[in-house]
Amino acid sequence: MTIVPVELGARSYDIRIEDGLLDRAMEVLGPFMGRGRMIVVTDETVAKLQFPRLKTVADEAGIAVFPIVLPAGEATKNWSQLEMLTDQLLQLGVERGDHIVALGGGVIGDLAGFAAAIVKRGCGFVQIPTTLLAQVDSSVGGKTAINSRAGKNLVGAFHQPGFVLIDPSVLDTLPPRELRAGYAEIVKYGLIDDRYFFQWCEAHGAELLGGDRAAQIEAIRHSVAAKARIVGEDETERSGRRALLNLGHTFGHALEAETGFSDALLHGEAVAAGISLAFRYSARRGLCAEADAERVAAHFADTGLPHGLSSAGVQADGARLVEHMSHDKKMEGGTLPFLLARGIGETFLARDVDLDDVAVFLDAAD
Ligand code: NAD
Ligand code: GLY
């Protein structure tokens, strides 16, 4: 088993990664299920495909399982599902010392984590991520949230899990498109500050997406170690270090807004297109070599991911996309910090980006 620690003082926890770990989950879950019972929050799809594995081992260990099954999809991260979930948790008599199990993708992790943050002013939770995106990003670092009428992830809290259990075998039931979307977040870690890892992605990305377990485990291990390091340096995104994890997200957010945060463009797909645009914009400003921007876009294209506006299915003009950006929660006193790059593995936070210039760039981008 690979163990990656997340060092956060009193809120430290381990990420445990092993093929087939879900079928031995009680080895790691046991100490967190003090009252002989387990409350599992999951979605309808994961309830059919992966929950039975967890239920089997809990039954064998004599642990009573209380599943709470929510609809699958982004729309579930809303106020009414949060209300229903917290009501059910309270009906089940959840106590502050309990650990709710979040079994699912980023939607379940974010929603169950936020419920855990507010029920009884905060109870424990553990993450068992079942999408690649959740395994390499959302299950680690304690960002929890729901969406509001004003936008995505605008109501939430930092609330760290008690541990994260990652079993790559759950990826066998994940649709290939979801696997690719999660892969974009893996590539992101190389582009932020680790060009050797980007080279690794170029060499092994296709194997990973083809289901090669060793490649998946190596990429997950490397990604969560990178995320743990960055979160350990800046847990609540105050110093600007954690903001690096948002590479591609400002351009990507505009594309997601334009496509209505729908299945037309998955979050990870928007991130791939957004990263490609951030690199092209950096090259246009003379910050990074044109060849680096082309190399990044080529890797996303090679792995079947969007790498610009048209491949993301977006036709809007620059002014409209910039208008979406201006609603970004990262706005600071009327300006928007952007993640730009001086090269592959050399991302930095730029606070001098003129949104009119971005609009001109997007008008000419494809
Ligand atoms: P998701 O949770 O909606 O999962 C995608 C789809 O895959 C769903 O239909 C789900 O039912 C299905 N699924 C999950 N596991 C499966 C499996 N093993 N087999 C078959 N189907 C499976 O989406 P996601 O991409 O995992 O997460 C996206 C969410 O994560 C967004 O809401 C985003 O805001 C959030 N996010 C949060 C953070 C964070 O730091 N908290 C970081 C990145 C993204
Ligand atoms: N996914 C961005 C973060 O966790 O900060």
CSV table of C-alpha atoms and ligand atoms in Angstrom, one decimal:
chain,number,residue,atom,x,y,z
A,1,MET,CA,0.0,0.0,0.0
A,2,THR,CA,1.2,3.5,-0.8
A,3,ILE,CA,0.6,6.0,1.9
A,4,VAL,CA,0.9,9.8,1.2
A,5,PRO,CA,0.6,12.0,4.3
A,6,VAL,CA,-1.1,15.4,4.2
A,7,GLU,CA,0.8,17.4,6.8
A,8,LEU,CA,-1.6,19.9,8.4
A,9,GLY,CA,-0.8,19.8,12.1
A,10,ALA,CA,-3.8,18.7,14.1
A,11,ARG,CA,-5.7,18.2,10.8
A,12,SER,CA,-3.1,15.9,9.3
A,13,TYR,CA,-4.3,12.7,7.6
A,14,ASP,CA,-3.1,9.9,5.3
A,15,ILE,CA,-4.0,9.1,1.7
A,16,ARG,CA,-3.9,5.3,1.2
A,17,ILE,CA,-3.6,4.0,-2.4
A,18,GLU,CA,-3.8,0.4,-3.4
A,19,ASP,CA,-5.5,-1.7,-6.1
A,20,GLY,CA,-8.4,-3.5,-4.6
A,21,LEU,CA,-8.3,-1.6,-1.3
A,22,LEU,CA,-12.1,-1.2,-1.3
A,23,ASP,CA,-12.5,-4.9,-0.8
A,24,ARG,CA,-10.3,-4.6,2.4
A,25,ALA,CA,-11.7,-1.2,3.3
A,26,MET,CA,-12.4,-2.1,7.0
A,27,GLU,CA,-8.6,-2.5,7.6
A,28,VAL,CA,-8.4,1.3,7.3
A,29,LEU,CA,-12.0,2.3,7.9
A,30,GLY,CA,-12.4,0.2,11.1
A,31,PRO,CA,-10.8,2.7,13.5
A,32,PHE,CA,-13.1,5.5,12.2
A,33,MET,CA,-16.3,3.5,12.7
A,34,GLY,CA,-16.3,3.6,16.5
A,35,ARG,CA,-20.0,3.0,17.1
A,36,GLY,CA,-20.3,-0.2,15.0
A,37,ARG,CA,-22.0,1.6,12.2
A,38,MET,CA,-21.2,3.4,8.9
A,39,ILE,CA,-23.1,6.2,7.2
A,40,VAL,CA,-22.3,6.2,3.5
A,41,VAL,CA,-23.2,9.1,1.2
A,42,THR,CA,-23.1,8.1,-2.4
A,43,ASP,CA,-24.9,8.6,-5.7
A,44,GLU,CA,-27.3,6.4,-7.6
A,45,THR,CA,-24.6,5.2,-10.1
A,46,VAL,CA,-21.9,4.5,-7.6
A,47,ALA,CA,-24.5,2.9,-5.3
A,48,LYS,CA,-25.0,0.2,-8.1
A,49,LEU,CA,-21.5,-0.2,-9.2
A,50,GLN,CA,-19.2,0.2,-6.2
A,51,PHE,CA,-21.2,0.5,-3.0
A,52,PRO,CA,-21.9,-3.3,-2.9
A,53,ARG,CA,-18.2,-3.9,-2.4
A,54,LEU,CA,-18.1,-1.6,0.6
A,55,LYS,CA,-21.3,-3.1,2.0
A,56,THR,CA,-19.9,-6.6,1.7
A,57,VAL,CA,-16.8,-5.9,3.8
A,58,ALA,CA,-18.8,-3.9,6.3
A,59,ASP,CA,-21.3,-6.8,6.7
A,60,GLU,CA,-18.4,-9.2,7.2
A,61,ALA,CA,-17.0,-7.0,9.9
A,62,GLY,CA,-20.4,-6.7,11.7
A,63,ILE,CA,-20.7,-3.0,10.9
A,64,ALA,CA,-24.3,-1.7,10.3
A,65,VAL,CA,-24.4,0.3,7.1
A,66,PHE,CA,-26.7,3.2,6.5
A,67,PRO,CA,-26.5,4.3,2.9
A,68,ILE,CA,-27.8,7.8,1.8
A,69,VAL,CA,-28.2,7.7,-2.0
A,70,LEU,CA,-28.4,10.9,-3.9
A,71,PRO,CA,-29.0,11.6,-7.6
A,72,ALA,CA,-25.8,11.5,-9.8
A,73,GLY,CA,-24.5,14.7,-11.4
A,74,GLU,CA,-23.5,18.3,-10.7
A,75,ALA,CA,-27.1,19.4,-10.0
A,76,THR,CA,-27.0,17.5,-6.7
A,77,LYS,CA,-24.5,20.0,-5.2
A,78,ASN,CA,-27.4,22.3,-4.3
A,79,TRP,CA,-29.2,23.7,-1.3
A,80,SER,CA,-32.1,21.3,-1.3
A,81,GLN,CA,-29.9,18.2,-1.5
A,82,LEU,CA,-27.8,19.7,1.3
A,83,GLU,CA,-30.9,20.2,3.4
A,84,MET,CA,-32.2,16.7,2.8
A,85,LEU,CA,-28.7,15.2,3.5
A,86,THR,CA,-28.2,17.1,6.8
A,87,ASP,CA,-31.8,16.2,7.8
A,88,GLN,CA,-31.0,12.5,7.2
A,89,LEU,CA,-27.7,12.7,9.0
A,90,LEU,CA,-29.5,14.3,12.0
A,91,GLN,CA,-32.2,11.7,11.9
A,92,LEU,CA,-29.5,9.0,12.0
A,93,GLY,CA,-28.2,10.7,15.2
A,94,VAL,CA,-24.9,11.6,13.8
A,95,GLU,CA,-22.4,12.7,16.4
A,96,ARG,CA,-19.4,15.0,16.2
A,97,GLY,CA,-17.1,12.0,16.7
A,98,ASP,CA,-18.6,10.1,13.8
A,99,HIS,CA,-17.1,9.8,10.4
A,100,ILE,CA,-19.4,10.0,7.4
A,101,VAL,CA,-18.1,8.1,4.4
A,102,ALA,CA,-18.2,10.0,1.1
A,103,LEU,CA,-18.2,7.3,-1.6
A,104,GLY,CA,-18.3,8.9,-5.1
A,105,GLY,CA,-16.9,11.5,-7.4
A,106,GLY,CA,-16.2,15.2,-6.6
A,107,VAL,CA,-19.9,16.0,-6.4
A,108,ILE,CA,-20.5,13.5,-3.5
A,109,GLY,CA,-17.1,14.4,-1.9
A,110,ASP,CA,-17.9,18.2,-2.0
A,111,LEU,CA,-21.5,17.8,-0.8
A,112,ALA,CA,-20.9,15.2,1.9
A,113,GLY,CA,-17.8,17.1,3.1
A,114,PHE,CA,-19.8,20.3,3.4
A,115,ALA,CA,-22.6,18.5,5.3
A,116,ALA,CA,-19.9,17.1,7.6
A,117,ALA,CA,-18.5,20.6,8.1
A,118,ILE,CA,-21.8,22.1,9.3
A,119,VAL,CA,-23.8,19.2,11.0
A,120,LYS,CA,-23.4,19.6,14.8
A,121,ARG,CA,-20.9,22.4,13.9
A,122,GLY,CA,-18.6,19.8,12.3
A,123,CYS,CA,-18.3,16.1,12.4
A,124,GLY,CA,-15.7,13.8,10.8
A,125,PHE,CA,-15.8,12.4,7.3
A,126,VAL,CA,-13.6,10.2,5.1
A,127,GLN,CA,-13.2,10.2,1.4
A,128,ILE,CA,-13.4,7.2,-0.9
A,129,PRO,CA,-13.2,8.8,-4.3
A,130,THR,CA,-14.5,6.8,-7.3
A,131,THR,CA,-13.6,9.1,-10.2
A,132,LEU,CA,-10.1,9.8,-11.4
A,133,LEU,CA,-10.8,13.5,-10.9
A,134,ALA,CA,-11.8,12.9,-7.3
A,135,GLN,CA,-8.8,10.6,-6.7
A,136,VAL,CA,-6.2,13.0,-7.9
A,137,ASP,CA,-7.8,16.3,-6.8
A,138,SER,CA,-11.1,16.9,-5.1
A,139,SER,CA,-10.8,14.3,-2.3
A,140,VAL,CA,-7.6,15.8,-1.0
A,141,GLY,CA,-7.2,19.3,0.6
A,142,GLY,CA,-10.5,19.8,2.3
A,143,LYS,CA,-12.3,22.2,-0.1
A,144,THR,CA,-16.1,21.4,0.3
A,145,ALA,CA,-18.9,23.3,-1.3
A,146,ILE,CA,-22.3,23.4,-3.0
A,147,ASN,CA,-23.3,25.6,-5.9
A,148,SER,CA,-25.6,28.6,-5.5
A,149,ARG,CA,-27.7,30.6,-7.9
A,150,ALA,CA,-24.8,33.0,-8.1
A,151,GLY,CA,-22.3,30.4,-9.3
A,152,LYS,CA,-20.4,27.2,-8.7
A,153,ASN,CA,-18.8,26.3,-5.3
A,154,LEU,CA,-19.7,29.7,-3.8
A,155,VAL,CA,-21.1,28.3,-0.6
A,156,GLY,CA,-18.7,26.0,1.3
A,157,ALA,CA,-16.0,25.5,3.9
A,158,PHE,CA,-12.5,24.1,4.4
A,159,HIS,CA,-13.0,20.9,6.2
A,160,GLN,CA,-10.3,18.2,6.0
A,161,PRO,CA,-11.2,14.5,5.8
A,162,GLY,CA,-10.0,12.0,8.4
A,163,PHE,CA,-8.4,10.0,5.6
A,164,VAL,CA,-8.6,9.3,1.9
A,165,LEU,CA,-8.9,5.7,0.6
A,166,ILE,CA,-8.0,5.4,-3.1
A,167,ASP,CA,-8.7,2.2,-4.9
A,168,PRO,CA,-7.8,2.5,-8.6
A,169,SER,CA,-9.9,-0.6,-9.4
A,170,VAL,CA,-13.1,1.5,-9.1
A,171,LEU,CA,-12.0,3.2,-12.3
A,172,ASP,CA,-12.8,0.1,-14.3
A,173,THR,CA,-16.5,1.1,-14.3
A,174,LEU,CA,-15.9,4.8,-15.0
A,175,PRO,CA,-16.9,5.9,-18.5
A,176,PRO,CA,-13.8,6.7,-20.7
A,177,ARG,CA,-14.9,10.3,-21.1
A,178,GLU,CA,-14.9,10.8,-17.3
A,179,LEU,CA,-11.5,9.1,-17.1
A,180,ARG,CA,-10.1,11.5,-19.6
A,181,ALA,CA,-11.6,14.5,-17.8
A,182,GLY,CA,-9.8,13.4,-14.6
A,183,TYR,CA,-6.6,12.9,-16.5
A,184,ALA,CA,-6.5,16.7,-17.3
A,185,GLU,CA,-6.1,17.4,-13.6
A,186,ILE,CA,-3.1,15.0,-13.5
A,187,VAL,CA,-1.4,16.8,-16.4
A,188,LYS,CA,-2.0,20.0,-14.5
A,189,TYR,CA,0.4,19.0,-11.7
A,190,GLY,CA,3.2,18.6,-14.2
A,191,LEU,CA,2.5,22.0,-15.8
A,192,ILE,CA,2.3,23.8,-12.5
A,193,ASP,CA,5.9,23.1,-11.2
A,194,ASP,CA,7.1,19.7,-12.4
A,195,ARG,CA,8.1,19.5,-16.1
A,196,TYR,CA,9.5,15.9,-15.6
A,197,PHE,CA,6.1,14.8,-14.6
A,198,PHE,CA,4.6,16.4,-17.7
A,199,GLN,CA,7.2,14.4,-19.7
A,200,TRP,CA,6.0,11.3,-17.8
A,201,CYS,CA,2.4,12.2,-18.9
A,202,GLU,CA,3.5,12.5,-22.5
A,203,ALA,CA,5.2,9.1,-22.3
A,204,HIS,CA,2.5,7.2,-20.2
A,205,GLY,CA,-0.8,9.1,-20.6
A,206,ALA,CA,-2.2,6.8,-23.3
A,207,GLU,CA,-1.4,3.7,-21.2
A,208,LEU,CA,-3.1,5.2,-18.2
A,209,LEU,CA,-6.2,6.1,-20.2
A,210,GLY,CA,-6.1,2.6,-21.7
A,211,GLY,CA,-6.5,1.1,-18.2
A,212,ASP,CA,-2.9,0.3,-17.3
A,213,ARG,CA,-3.1,-0.1,-13.6
A,214,ALA,CA,0.6,0.6,-12.8
A,215,ALA,CA,0.4,3.8,-14.8
A,216,GLN,CA,-2.8,4.8,-13.0
A,217,ILE,CA,-1.3,4.2,-9.6
A,218,GLU,CA,1.9,6.1,-10.4
A,219,ALA,CA,-0.1,9.1,-11.7
A,220,ILE,CA,-2.4,9.1,-8.7
A,221,ARG,CA,0.5,8.8,-6.2
A,222,HIS,CA,2.4,11.6,-7.9
A,223,SER,CA,-0.7,13.8,-8.1
A,224,VAL,CA,-1.8,13.5,-4.5
A,225,ALA,CA,1.7,14.0,-3.3
A,226,ALA,CA,1.9,17.2,-5.3
A,227,LYS,CA,-1.5,18.3,-4.0
A,228,ALA,CA,-0.6,17.4,-0.4
A,229,ARG,CA,2.6,19.4,-0.6
A,230,ILE,CA,0.8,22.5,-2.0
A,231,VAL,CA,-2.1,22.2,0.5
A,232,GLY,CA,0.4,21.7,3.3
A,233,GLU,CA,2.0,25.0,2.3
A,234,ASP,CA,-1.2,27.0,2.0
A,235,GLU,CA,-4.2,25.2,3.4
A,236,THR,CA,-6.8,27.9,2.9
A,237,GLU,CA,-5.4,29.6,-0.2
A,238,ARG,CA,-4.1,32.7,1.5
A,239,SER,CA,-0.5,32.9,0.3
A,240,GLY,CA,-1.1,32.3,-3.4
A,241,ARG,CA,0.6,28.9,-3.4
A,242,ARG,CA,-2.6,26.9,-3.4
A,243,ALA,CA,-4.0,29.2,-6.1
A,244,LEU,CA,-1.5,27.5,-8.5
A,245,LEU,CA,-3.9,24.5,-8.4
A,246,ASN,CA,-6.4,26.7,-10.3
A,247,LEU,CA,-4.2,26.6,-13.5
A,248,GLY,CA,-6.6,26.7,-16.5
A,249,HIS,CA,-9.6,27.2,-14.2
A,250,THR,CA,-10.3,30.9,-15.1
A,251,PHE,CA,-10.4,30.3,-18.9
A,252,GLY,CA,-12.1,26.9,-18.1
A,253,HIS,CA,-14.7,28.5,-15.9
A,254,ALA,CA,-15.7,30.8,-18.7
A,255,LEU,CA,-16.1,27.8,-21.0
A,256,GLU,CA,-18.2,25.9,-18.4
A,257,ALA,CA,-20.4,29.0,-17.9
A,258,GLU,CA,-20.9,29.3,-21.6
A,259,THR,CA,-21.9,25.7,-21.9
A,260,GLY,CA,-24.2,26.0,-18.9
A,261,PHE,CA,-22.1,23.8,-16.5
A,262,SER,CA,-23.6,20.8,-18.3
A,263,ASP,CA,-22.5,17.5,-19.7
A,264,ALA,CA,-21.7,19.4,-22.9
A,265,LEU,CA,-18.3,20.1,-21.3
A,266,LEU,CA,-17.1,18.3,-18.2
A,267,HIS,CA,-15.1,20.2,-15.6
A,268,GLY,CA,-11.9,18.3,-16.5
A,269,GLU,CA,-12.5,18.9,-20.2
A,270,ALA,CA,-12.9,22.7,-19.5
A,271,VAL,CA,-9.7,22.6,-17.5
A,272,ALA,CA,-7.8,21.0,-20.4
A,273,ALA,CA,-9.0,23.6,-22.8
A,274,GLY,CA,-8.5,26.4,-20.2
A,275,ILE,CA,-4.9,25.3,-19.6
A,276,SER,CA,-4.2,25.3,-23.3
A,277,LEU,CA,-5.6,28.8,-23.6
A,278,ALA,CA,-3.6,30.0,-20.5
A,279,PHE,CA,-0.4,28.7,-22.2
A,280,ARG,CA,-1.3,30.3,-25.6
A,281,TYR,CA,-2.1,33.6,-23.8
A,282,SER,CA,1.2,33.4,-22.0
A,283,ALA,CA,3.0,32.9,-25.3
A,284,ARG,CA,1.1,35.8,-26.9
A,285,ARG,CA,2.4,38.0,-24.1
A,286,GLY,CA,5.9,36.8,-24.6
A,287,LEU,CA,6.1,35.1,-21.3
A,288,CYS,CA,6.6,31.6,-22.6
A,289,ALA,CA,7.8,30.0,-25.8
A,290,GLU,CA,5.2,29.3,-28.5
A,291,ALA,CA,6.6,25.8,-28.7
A,292,ASP,CA,5.7,25.1,-25.1
A,293,ALA,CA,2.1,26.2,-25.6
A,294,GLU,CA,1.9,24.0,-28.8
A,295,ARG,CA,3.3,21.1,-26.8
A,296,VAL,CA,0.7,21.4,-24.1
A,297,ALA,CA,-2.2,21.7,-26.6
A,298,ALA,CA,-0.8,18.7,-28.6
A,299,HIS,CA,-0.7,16.5,-25.5
A,300,PHE,CA,-4.4,17.3,-24.7
A,301,ALA,CA,-5.3,16.7,-28.3
A,302,ASP,CA,-3.4,13.4,-28.4
A,303,THR,CA,-5.3,12.2,-25.3
A,304,GLY,CA,-8.7,13.1,-26.7
A,305,LEU,CA,-9.2,16.2,-24.6
A,306,PRO,CA,-10.3,19.7,-25.7
A,307,HIS,CA,-7.3,22.0,-26.3
A,308,GLY,CA,-9.0,25.3,-27.3
A,309,LEU,CA,-12.3,27.0,-27.9
A,310,SER,CA,-13.6,25.0,-30.9
A,311,SER,CA,-12.5,21.6,-29.6
A,312,ALA,CA,-14.4,22.6,-26.4
A,313,GLY,CA,-17.5,23.3,-28.5
A,314,VAL,CA,-17.5,27.0,-27.7
A,315,GLN,CA,-18.1,29.7,-30.3
A,316,ALA,CA,-18.7,32.7,-28.1
A,317,ASP,CA,-16.8,35.9,-28.7
A,318,GLY,CA,-14.1,37.2,-26.3
A,319,ALA,CA,-16.2,39.8,-24.6
A,320,ARG,CA,-18.8,37.3,-23.6
A,321,LEU,CA,-16.3,34.9,-22.2
A,322,VAL,CA,-14.6,37.6,-20.3
A,323,GLU,CA,-18.0,38.6,-18.9
A,324,HIS,CA,-18.3,35.1,-17.5
A,325,MET,CA,-14.8,35.5,-16.0
A,326,SER,CA,-15.8,38.7,-14.2
A,327,HIS,CA,-18.2,36.6,-12.0
A,328,ASP,CA,-15.3,34.4,-10.9
A,329,LYS,CA,-15.1,34.1,-7.1
A,330,LYS,CA,-11.3,34.9,-7.4
A,331,MET,CA,-12.0,38.5,-8.4
A,332,GLU,CA,-10.0,40.8,-6.1
A,333,GLY,CA,-11.1,44.5,-6.0
A,334,GLY,CA,-12.1,44.5,-9.7
A,335,THR,CA,-9.1,42.6,-11.1
A,336,LEU,CA,-8.8,38.9,-11.7
A,337,PRO,CA,-5.6,37.1,-10.8
A,338,PHE,CA,-4.6,34.7,-13.7
A,339,LEU,CA,-2.4,31.6,-13.7
A,340,LEU,CA,0.1,32.1,-16.5
A,341,ALA,CA,3.2,30.3,-17.4
A,342,ARG,CA,6.8,31.1,-18.2
A,343,GLY,CA,7.2,27.5,-19.5
A,344,ILE,CA,6.2,24.0,-18.8
A,345,GLY,CA,6.4,23.5,-15.0
A,346,GLU,CA,6.7,27.3,-14.5
A,347,THR,CA,3.2,28.5,-13.6
A,348,PHE,CA,2.8,31.8,-11.7
A,349,LEU,CA,0.0,34.0,-10.5
A,350,ALA,CA,-0.2,37.2,-12.5
A,351,ARG,CA,-2.2,40.1,-11.1
A,352,ASP,CA,-1.7,42.5,-14.0
A,353,VAL,CA,-3.9,40.9,-16.6
A,354,ASP,CA,-6.1,43.3,-18.5
A,355,LEU,CA,-9.5,41.6,-19.2
A,356,ASP,CA,-9.9,43.6,-22.4
A,357,ASP,CA,-6.6,42.1,-23.7
A,358,VAL,CA,-7.9,38.6,-22.8
A,359,ALA,CA,-11.1,39.3,-24.8
A,360,VAL,CA,-9.0,40.4,-27.9
A,361,PHE,CA,-6.9,37.2,-27.5
A,362,LEU,CA,-10.0,35.0,-27.2
A,363,ASP,CA,-11.5,36.7,-30.3
A,364,ALA,CA,-8.5,35.4,-32.3
A,365,ALA,CA,-8.2,32.0,-30.6
A,366,ASP,CA,-9.6,28.8,-32.0
B,1,NAD,P1,-19.1,13.5,-10.4
B,1,NAD,O1,-19.0,13.3,-9.0
B,1,NAD,O2,-20.4,14.1,-10.9
B,1,NAD,O3,-18.8,12.1,-11.2
B,1,NAD,C1,-18.9,12.0,-12.6
B,1,NAD,C2,-19.9,10.9,-13.0
B,1,NAD,O4,-19.2,9.7,-12.8
B,1,NAD,C3,-21.2,10.9,-12.2
B,1,NAD,O5,-22.2,10.6,-13.0
B,1,NAD,C4,-21.0,9.7,-11.2
B,1,NAD,O6,-22.2,9.1,-10.9
B,1,NAD,C5,-20.1,8.8,-12.1
B,1,NAD,N1,-19.2,7.9,-11.3
B,1,NAD,C6,-18.5,8.2,-10.2
B,1,NAD,N2,-17.7,7.1,-9.9
B,1,NAD,C7,-18.0,6.2,-10.8
B,1,NAD,C8,-17.4,4.9,-11.1
B,1,NAD,N3,-16.4,4.4,-10.3
B,1,NAD,N4,-17.9,4.1,-12.1
B,1,NAD,C9,-18.9,4.7,-12.9
B,1,NAD,N5,-19.4,5.9,-12.7
B,1,NAD,C10,-18.9,6.6,-11.7
B,1,NAD,O7,-17.9,14.4,-11.0
B,1,NAD,P2,-16.4,14.5,-10.8
B,1,NAD,O8,-15.8,14.8,-12.1
B,1,NAD,O9,-15.8,13.4,-10.0
B,1,NAD,O10,-16.2,15.8,-9.8
B,1,NAD,C11,-16.6,17.1,-10.3
B,1,NAD,C12,-17.0,17.9,-9.1
B,1,NAD,O11,-15.8,18.0,-8.3
B,1,NAD,C13,-17.4,19.3,-9.4
B,1,NAD,O12,-18.5,19.6,-8.7
B,1,NAD,C14,-16.2,20.2,-9.0
B,1,NAD,O13,-16.6,21.5,-8.6
B,1,NAD,C15,-15.6,19.4,-7.9
B,1,NAD,N6,-14.2,19.6,-7.6
B,1,NAD,C16,-13.9,19.9,-6.3
B,1,NAD,C17,-12.6,20.0,-6.0
B,1,NAD,C18,-12.2,20.3,-4.6
B,1,NAD,O14,-11.0,20.5,-4.3
B,1,NAD,N7,-13.1,20.1,-3.6
B,1,NAD,C19,-11.6,20.0,-7.0
B,1,NAD,C20,-12.0,19.7,-8.3
B,1,NAD,C21,-13.3,19.5,-8.6
B,2,GLY,N1,-8.8,22.0,-6.8
B,2,GLY,C1,-8.2,23.2,-6.3
B,2,GLY,C2,-7.9,23.1,-4.9
B,2,GLY,O1,-8.1,22.1,-4.2
B,2,GLY,O2,-7.4,24.1,-4.4
